[in-house]
C-alpha cells in the first residue's frame, strides 16, 4: 500500500532528509524553488528508488547527501551526522562513467583506493576482484576507448564499490545503455546488492527499473518537488530481473506508480 508522505526521520536510519527545501537563482535573477519541504528516511540496508519528472529535485537531494550541495532550509544526515562535505563512507555513481582515459581499467577501479593510501599490490588485487564480480575479467589493461558503453559503466560501478561505501548514491546509472545491456547490468547489480545489502538511493526515470531493483519507491511531484507517494515494493528476493517483468504484482506496482507520476506530469502541460 502506498503512503502519501515520506517515512519520518529515524535516528537509527542510514539516510535522513528532514524538512529540506532548495532554491536557486536563475540567469534572469529570479528565485526558483526546486524542492518543497521534504522529509524521508532510509533504514540501513534498504534499497530506495526515487522517480519523478525532470527538474523535480531528485538529483538535488542526491547531491545534498553526497556533500556537494547545502540545502536552503532543513538538514540531511548520513548515519546520524549532518552532511557538510563529501564523506568517505558514501559512494556516488552517475550516468557518466567518469573513467580517466589515460588509465587502464584496473587502475581506474583502484583510483579511490590509491587516493586513500592503500598499498599498490593490495589495491590492484581488490580491483581485479571487483572486475571479476562485474564481468570484466580479461579487460584489466584495456583503456576507456577500448570498452563498450556497458563495460565502462560496469567499471564505474566497480570503482565505487572498491572503496566499500556504506551508502551508495546512484543517479541514472543505466540510463545511457541499450535495452539489452541495461537488463544485464540491472541483474548483475541486483546480485551484487544481495550479497552485501548496502544502503542504496537510486534516482531514475525508469519506473520498471525502480520496481525491479528497489525495496521502496518514492514518487516526486513536478517542481517544486515534494513527495507524492512512498510505496513499498513487496516482491520477493532474490529477484530475477527478466522473469519478474511478467509477474502480475510487478505490473500492478508499475501501473500504480505510473498513475501517480502521470498526474504530476499532467500539471506541467
CSV table of C-alpha atoms in Angstrom, one decimal:
chain,number,residue,atom,x,y,z
A,1,UNK,CA,0.0,0.0,0.0
A,2,UNK,CA,1.3,3.4,-0.9
A,3,UNK,CA,1.8,6.2,1.7
A,4,UNK,CA,1.4,9.8,0.7
A,5,UNK,CA,4.4,11.1,2.6
A,6,UNK,CA,8.0,10.0,3.2
A,7,UNK,CA,8.6,7.9,6.3
A,8,UNK,CA,9.5,10.0,9.3
A,9,UNK,CA,13.1,10.6,10.3
A,10,UNK,CA,14.7,7.9,12.5
A,11,UNK,CA,17.9,8.4,14.4
A,12,UNK,CA,19.0,4.8,13.5
A,13,UNK,CA,18.5,5.4,9.8
A,14,UNK,CA,21.3,5.4,7.3
A,15,UNK,CA,19.8,8.4,5.4
A,16,UNK,CA,17.7,11.2,6.9
A,17,UNK,CA,16.3,14.1,4.9
A,18,UNK,CA,14.5,16.5,7.3
A,19,UNK,CA,12.3,19.3,6.1
A,20,UNK,CA,14.6,20.1,3.2
A,21,UNK,CA,13.9,22.9,0.8
A,22,UNK,CA,16.1,24.2,-2.1
A,23,UNK,CA,16.0,27.4,-4.0
A,24,UNK,CA,18.2,28.5,-6.9
A,25,UNK,CA,18.6,31.9,-8.7
A,26,UNK,CA,18.2,31.5,-12.4
A,27,UNK,CA,20.0,33.5,-15.1
A,28,UNK,CA,17.4,36.3,-15.0
A,29,UNK,CA,17.9,36.7,-11.3
A,30,UNK,CA,14.6,35.1,-10.5
A,31,UNK,CA,14.4,32.8,-7.4
A,32,UNK,CA,13.3,29.3,-8.4
A,33,UNK,CA,12.1,26.8,-5.8
A,34,UNK,CA,13.3,23.4,-6.9
A,35,UNK,CA,12.3,21.4,-3.8
A,36,UNK,CA,9.5,22.0,-1.4
A,37,UNK,CA,9.6,20.9,2.3
A,38,UNK,CA,10.6,17.3,2.0
A,39,UNK,CA,11.3,14.7,4.7
A,40,UNK,CA,12.1,11.0,4.5
A,41,UNK,CA,14.5,8.4,5.9
A,42,UNK,CA,16.1,5.3,4.7
A,43,UNK,CA,16.9,2.4,7.1
A,44,UNK,CA,20.3,0.8,6.9
A,45,UNK,CA,20.4,-1.8,4.2
A,46,UNK,CA,17.3,-0.6,2.3
A,47,UNK,CA,17.3,-0.1,-1.5
A,48,UNK,CA,15.3,3.1,-2.2
A,49,UNK,CA,14.4,4.3,-5.7
A,50,UNK,CA,13.2,7.9,-6.4
A,51,UNK,CA,11.3,8.7,-9.6
A,52,UNK,CA,9.7,12.0,-10.8
A,53,UNK,CA,9.6,14.4,-13.7
A,54,UNK,CA,12.7,16.2,-14.8
A,55,UNK,CA,13.7,19.1,-12.7
A,56,UNK,CA,11.8,18.0,-9.6
A,57,UNK,CA,14.8,17.9,-7.3
A,58,UNK,CA,15.7,14.2,-7.3
A,59,UNK,CA,19.4,14.8,-8.2
A,60,UNK,CA,19.4,17.8,-5.9
A,61,UNK,CA,18.7,15.6,-2.9
A,62,UNK,CA,21.4,13.1,-4.1
A,63,UNK,CA,23.9,16.0,-4.3
A,64,UNK,CA,23.0,17.1,-0.8
A,65,UNK,CA,23.6,13.6,0.6
A,66,UNK,CA,26.9,13.5,-1.3
A,67,UNK,CA,28.0,16.7,0.4
A,68,UNK,CA,28.1,18.6,-2.9
A,69,UNK,CA,25.2,21.0,-2.1
A,70,UNK,CA,23.9,22.6,1.0
A,71,UNK,CA,20.1,22.8,1.4
A,72,UNK,CA,18.5,26.2,1.5
A,73,UNK,CA,16.5,25.0,4.5
A,74,UNK,CA,16.4,21.8,6.5
A,75,UNK,CA,19.1,19.2,7.0
A,76,UNK,CA,20.4,15.9,5.6
A,77,UNK,CA,22.2,13.3,7.7
A,78,UNK,CA,24.1,10.1,7.0
A,79,UNK,CA,24.3,7.7,9.9
A,80,UNK,CA,23.0,10.5,12.2
A,81,UNK,CA,25.7,13.0,11.2
A,82,UNK,CA,25.0,16.2,9.3
A,83,UNK,CA,26.4,16.2,5.8
A,84,UNK,CA,28.6,19.2,5.3
A,85,UNK,CA,31.2,17.8,2.9
A,86,UNK,CA,31.8,14.5,0.9
A,87,UNK,CA,32.1,11.5,3.2
A,88,UNK,CA,34.4,8.5,2.9
A,89,UNK,CA,31.6,6.1,3.6
A,90,UNK,CA,29.4,7.4,0.7
A,91,UNK,CA,29.8,6.4,-2.9
A,92,UNK,CA,28.3,8.1,-6.0
A,93,UNK,CA,27.6,6.5,-9.4
A,94,UNK,CA,26.3,8.7,-12.2
A,95,UNK,CA,25.1,8.2,-15.7
A,96,UNK,CA,28.6,9.3,-16.9
A,97,UNK,CA,31.2,6.7,-16.2
A,98,UNK,CA,34.0,9.3,-15.5
A,99,UNK,CA,36.8,6.9,-16.3
A,100,UNK,CA,40.1,8.5,-16.9
A,101,UNK,CA,41.2,7.8,-20.5
A,102,UNK,CA,44.9,7.6,-19.6
A,103,UNK,CA,44.4,4.9,-17.0
A,104,UNK,CA,43.7,1.2,-17.8
A,105,UNK,CA,40.5,-0.3,-16.4
A,106,UNK,CA,42.2,-1.9,-13.4
A,107,UNK,CA,43.9,1.4,-12.4
A,108,UNK,CA,40.6,3.3,-12.8
A,109,UNK,CA,38.9,0.9,-10.5
A,110,UNK,CA,41.7,1.2,-8.0
A,111,UNK,CA,41.9,5.0,-8.1
A,112,UNK,CA,39.9,5.7,-4.9
A,113,UNK,CA,42.0,3.1,-3.0
A,114,UNK,CA,45.2,4.8,-4.3
A,115,UNK,CA,44.0,8.2,-3.1
A,116,UNK,CA,43.3,6.6,0.3
A,117,UNK,CA,46.9,5.3,0.5
A,118,UNK,CA,46.3,1.6,0.1
A,119,UNK,CA,49.4,-0.3,-0.9
A,120,UNK,CA,49.7,-0.9,-4.7
A,121,UNK,CA,49.5,-4.7,-4.6
A,122,UNK,CA,46.5,-4.7,-2.3
A,123,UNK,CA,44.5,-2.2,-4.3
A,124,UNK,CA,45.2,-3.9,-7.6
A,125,UNK,CA,44.1,-7.2,-6.1
A,126,UNK,CA,40.9,-5.6,-4.9
A,127,UNK,CA,40.3,-4.0,-8.3
A,128,UNK,CA,40.7,-7.4,-10.0
A,129,UNK,CA,38.2,-9.0,-7.6
A,130,UNK,CA,35.6,-6.3,-8.4
A,131,UNK,CA,36.3,-6.6,-12.1
A,132,UNK,CA,35.5,-10.3,-11.9
A,133,UNK,CA,32.3,-9.5,-10.0
A,134,UNK,CA,31.0,-7.1,-12.7
A,135,UNK,CA,32.0,-9.4,-15.5
A,136,UNK,CA,35.1,-7.6,-16.8
A,137,UNK,CA,37.8,-10.2,-16.3
A,138,UNK,CA,40.1,-10.0,-19.3
A,139,UNK,CA,39.7,-6.3,-19.6
A,140,UNK,CA,42.0,-5.2,-16.7
A,141,UNK,CA,44.5,-3.5,-19.0
A,142,UNK,CA,42.0,-2.1,-21.6
A,143,UNK,CA,41.6,1.6,-21.8
A,144,UNK,CA,38.3,3.5,-21.8
A,145,UNK,CA,38.3,3.9,-25.6
A,146,UNK,CA,38.5,0.1,-25.9
A,147,UNK,CA,35.4,-0.6,-23.8
A,148,UNK,CA,31.8,-0.5,-24.8
A,149,UNK,CA,29.4,1.8,-23.0
A,150,UNK,CA,28.1,-1.0,-20.9
A,151,UNK,CA,31.6,-2.1,-19.9
A,152,UNK,CA,32.5,1.5,-19.0
A,153,UNK,CA,29.5,1.6,-16.6
A,154,UNK,CA,30.4,-1.7,-15.1
A,155,UNK,CA,33.9,-0.4,-14.4
A,156,UNK,CA,32.5,2.8,-12.9
A,157,UNK,CA,30.3,0.7,-10.5
A,158,UNK,CA,33.3,-1.4,-9.6
A,159,UNK,CA,35.4,1.7,-8.9
A,160,UNK,CA,32.7,3.0,-6.5
A,161,UNK,CA,32.3,-0.4,-4.8
A,162,UNK,CA,36.1,-0.6,-4.4
A,163,UNK,CA,36.0,2.0,-1.6
A,164,UNK,CA,33.4,-0.1,0.2
A,165,UNK,CA,30.9,2.6,0.8
A,166,UNK,CA,28.2,2.0,3.4
A,167,UNK,CA,25.8,4.3,1.4
A,168,UNK,CA,25.6,4.2,-2.4
A,169,UNK,CA,24.0,7.1,-4.3
A,170,UNK,CA,23.1,6.4,-7.9
A,171,UNK,CA,22.0,8.9,-10.4
A,172,UNK,CA,20.6,7.3,-13.6
A,173,UNK,CA,23.5,4.8,-13.7
A,174,UNK,CA,21.9,2.7,-16.5
A,175,UNK,CA,20.1,5.4,-18.4
A,176,UNK,CA,22.5,5.7,-21.4
A,177,UNK,CA,22.6,1.9,-22.1
A,178,UNK,CA,20.8,0.0,-24.8
A,179,UNK,CA,17.9,-2.2,-23.6
A,180,UNK,CA,19.7,-5.5,-23.6
A,181,UNK,CA,22.8,-4.2,-21.8
A,182,UNK,CA,20.6,-2.4,-19.3
A,183,UNK,CA,18.9,-5.7,-18.3
A,184,UNK,CA,22.2,-7.5,-17.9
A,185,UNK,CA,23.6,-4.7,-15.7
A,186,UNK,CA,20.5,-4.5,-13.6
A,187,UNK,CA,20.6,-8.2,-13.0
A,188,UNK,CA,24.3,-8.1,-12.1
A,189,UNK,CA,23.8,-5.1,-9.8
A,190,UNK,CA,20.9,-6.8,-8.1
A,191,UNK,CA,23.1,-9.8,-7.3
A,192,UNK,CA,25.9,-7.6,-6.0
A,193,UNK,CA,23.5,-5.8,-3.8
A,194,UNK,CA,22.0,-9.1,-2.4
A,195,UNK,CA,25.5,-10.1,-1.2
A,196,UNK,CA,26.2,-7.1,1.0
A,197,UNK,CA,22.9,-5.1,1.3
A,198,UNK,CA,24.4,-1.7,1.3
A,199,UNK,CA,22.0,1.3,1.7
A,200,UNK,CA,21.2,2.5,-1.8
A,201,UNK,CA,19.4,5.5,-3.1
A,202,UNK,CA,18.7,5.3,-6.8
A,203,UNK,CA,17.4,8.2,-8.9
A,204,UNK,CA,15.8,7.0,-12.2
A,205,UNK,CA,13.2,8.0,-14.8
A,206,UNK,CA,12.5,4.3,-15.4
A,207,UNK,CA,9.6,3.1,-13.3
A,208,UNK,CA,10.2,-0.6,-14.2
A,209,UNK,CA,13.8,-0.3,-13.1
A,210,UNK,CA,12.7,1.2,-9.8
A,211,UNK,CA,10.3,-1.6,-9.1
A,212,UNK,CA,12.7,-4.3,-10.3
A,213,UNK,CA,15.6,-3.2,-8.1
A,214,UNK,CA,14.2,-1.4,-5.0
A,215,UNK,CA,12.6,-2.3,-1.7
A,216,UNK,CA,10.7,1.0,-1.8
A,217,UNK,CA,9.9,3.7,-4.4
A,218,UNK,CA,9.3,7.4,-3.7
A,219,UNK,CA,7.5,9.5,-6.4
A,220,UNK,CA,8.3,13.2,-6.5
A,221,UNK,CA,5.9,15.8,-7.9
A,222,UNK,CA,6.8,18.3,-10.6
A,223,UNK,CA,8.8,21.3,-9.5
A,224,UNK,CA,8.8,22.3,-6.8
A,225,UNK,CA,9.4,18.7,-5.9
A,226,UNK,CA,7.6,17.1,-3.0
A,227,UNK,CA,6.8,13.5,-2.1
A,228,UNK,CA,3.5,12.3,-3.7
A,229,UNK,CA,3.8,8.6,-3.0
A,230,UNK,CA,6.0,6.4,-0.8
A,231,UNK,CA,5.5,2.8,-2.0
A,232,UNK,CA,6.9,-0.4,-0.5
A,233,UNK,CA,7.8,-3.0,-3.2
A,234,UNK,CA,6.5,-6.2,-1.8
A,235,UNK,CA,8.2,-8.5,-4.3
A,236,UNK,CA,10.3,-11.5,-3.1
A,237,UNK,CA,14.1,-11.6,-3.1
A,238,UNK,CA,16.3,-12.6,-4.6
A,239,UNK,CA,14.8,-11.3,-7.9
A,240,UNK,CA,15.2,-12.5,-11.4
A,241,UNK,CA,15.1,-9.3,-13.4
A,242,UNK,CA,14.0,-10.9,-16.6
A,243,UNK,CA,11.2,-13.1,-15.3
A,244,UNK,CA,9.9,-10.6,-12.8
A,245,UNK,CA,8.6,-8.4,-15.5
A,246,UNK,CA,5.9,-11.0,-16.3
A,247,UNK,CA,4.6,-11.2,-12.7
A,248,UNK,CA,1.1,-9.7,-12.0
A,249,UNK,CA,2.3,-7.9,-8.9
A,250,UNK,CA,5.1,-6.3,-10.8
A,251,UNK,CA,2.6,-5.0,-13.4
A,252,UNK,CA,0.3,-3.7,-10.6
A,253,UNK,CA,3.1,-1.8,-8.9
A,254,UNK,CA,4.4,-0.2,-12.1
A,255,UNK,CA,0.8,0.8,-13.0
A,256,UNK,CA,0.2,2.4,-9.6
A,257,UNK,CA,3.4,4.4,-9.8
A,258,UNK,CA,2.8,5.4,-13.4
A,259,UNK,CA,-0.6,6.8,-12.4
A,260,UNK,CA,1.0,8.9,-9.6
A,261,UNK,CA,3.7,10.1,-12.0
A,262,UNK,CA,1.3,10.8,-14.8
A,263,UNK,CA,-0.9,13.0,-12.6
A,264,UNK,CA,2.2,15.1,-11.7
A,265,UNK,CA,3.4,15.4,-15.3
A,266,UNK,CA,-0.1,16.4,-16.4
A,267,UNK,CA,0.1,19.5,-14.2
A,268,UNK,CA,3.1,20.7,-16.4
A,269,UNK,CA,1.0,20.8,-19.6
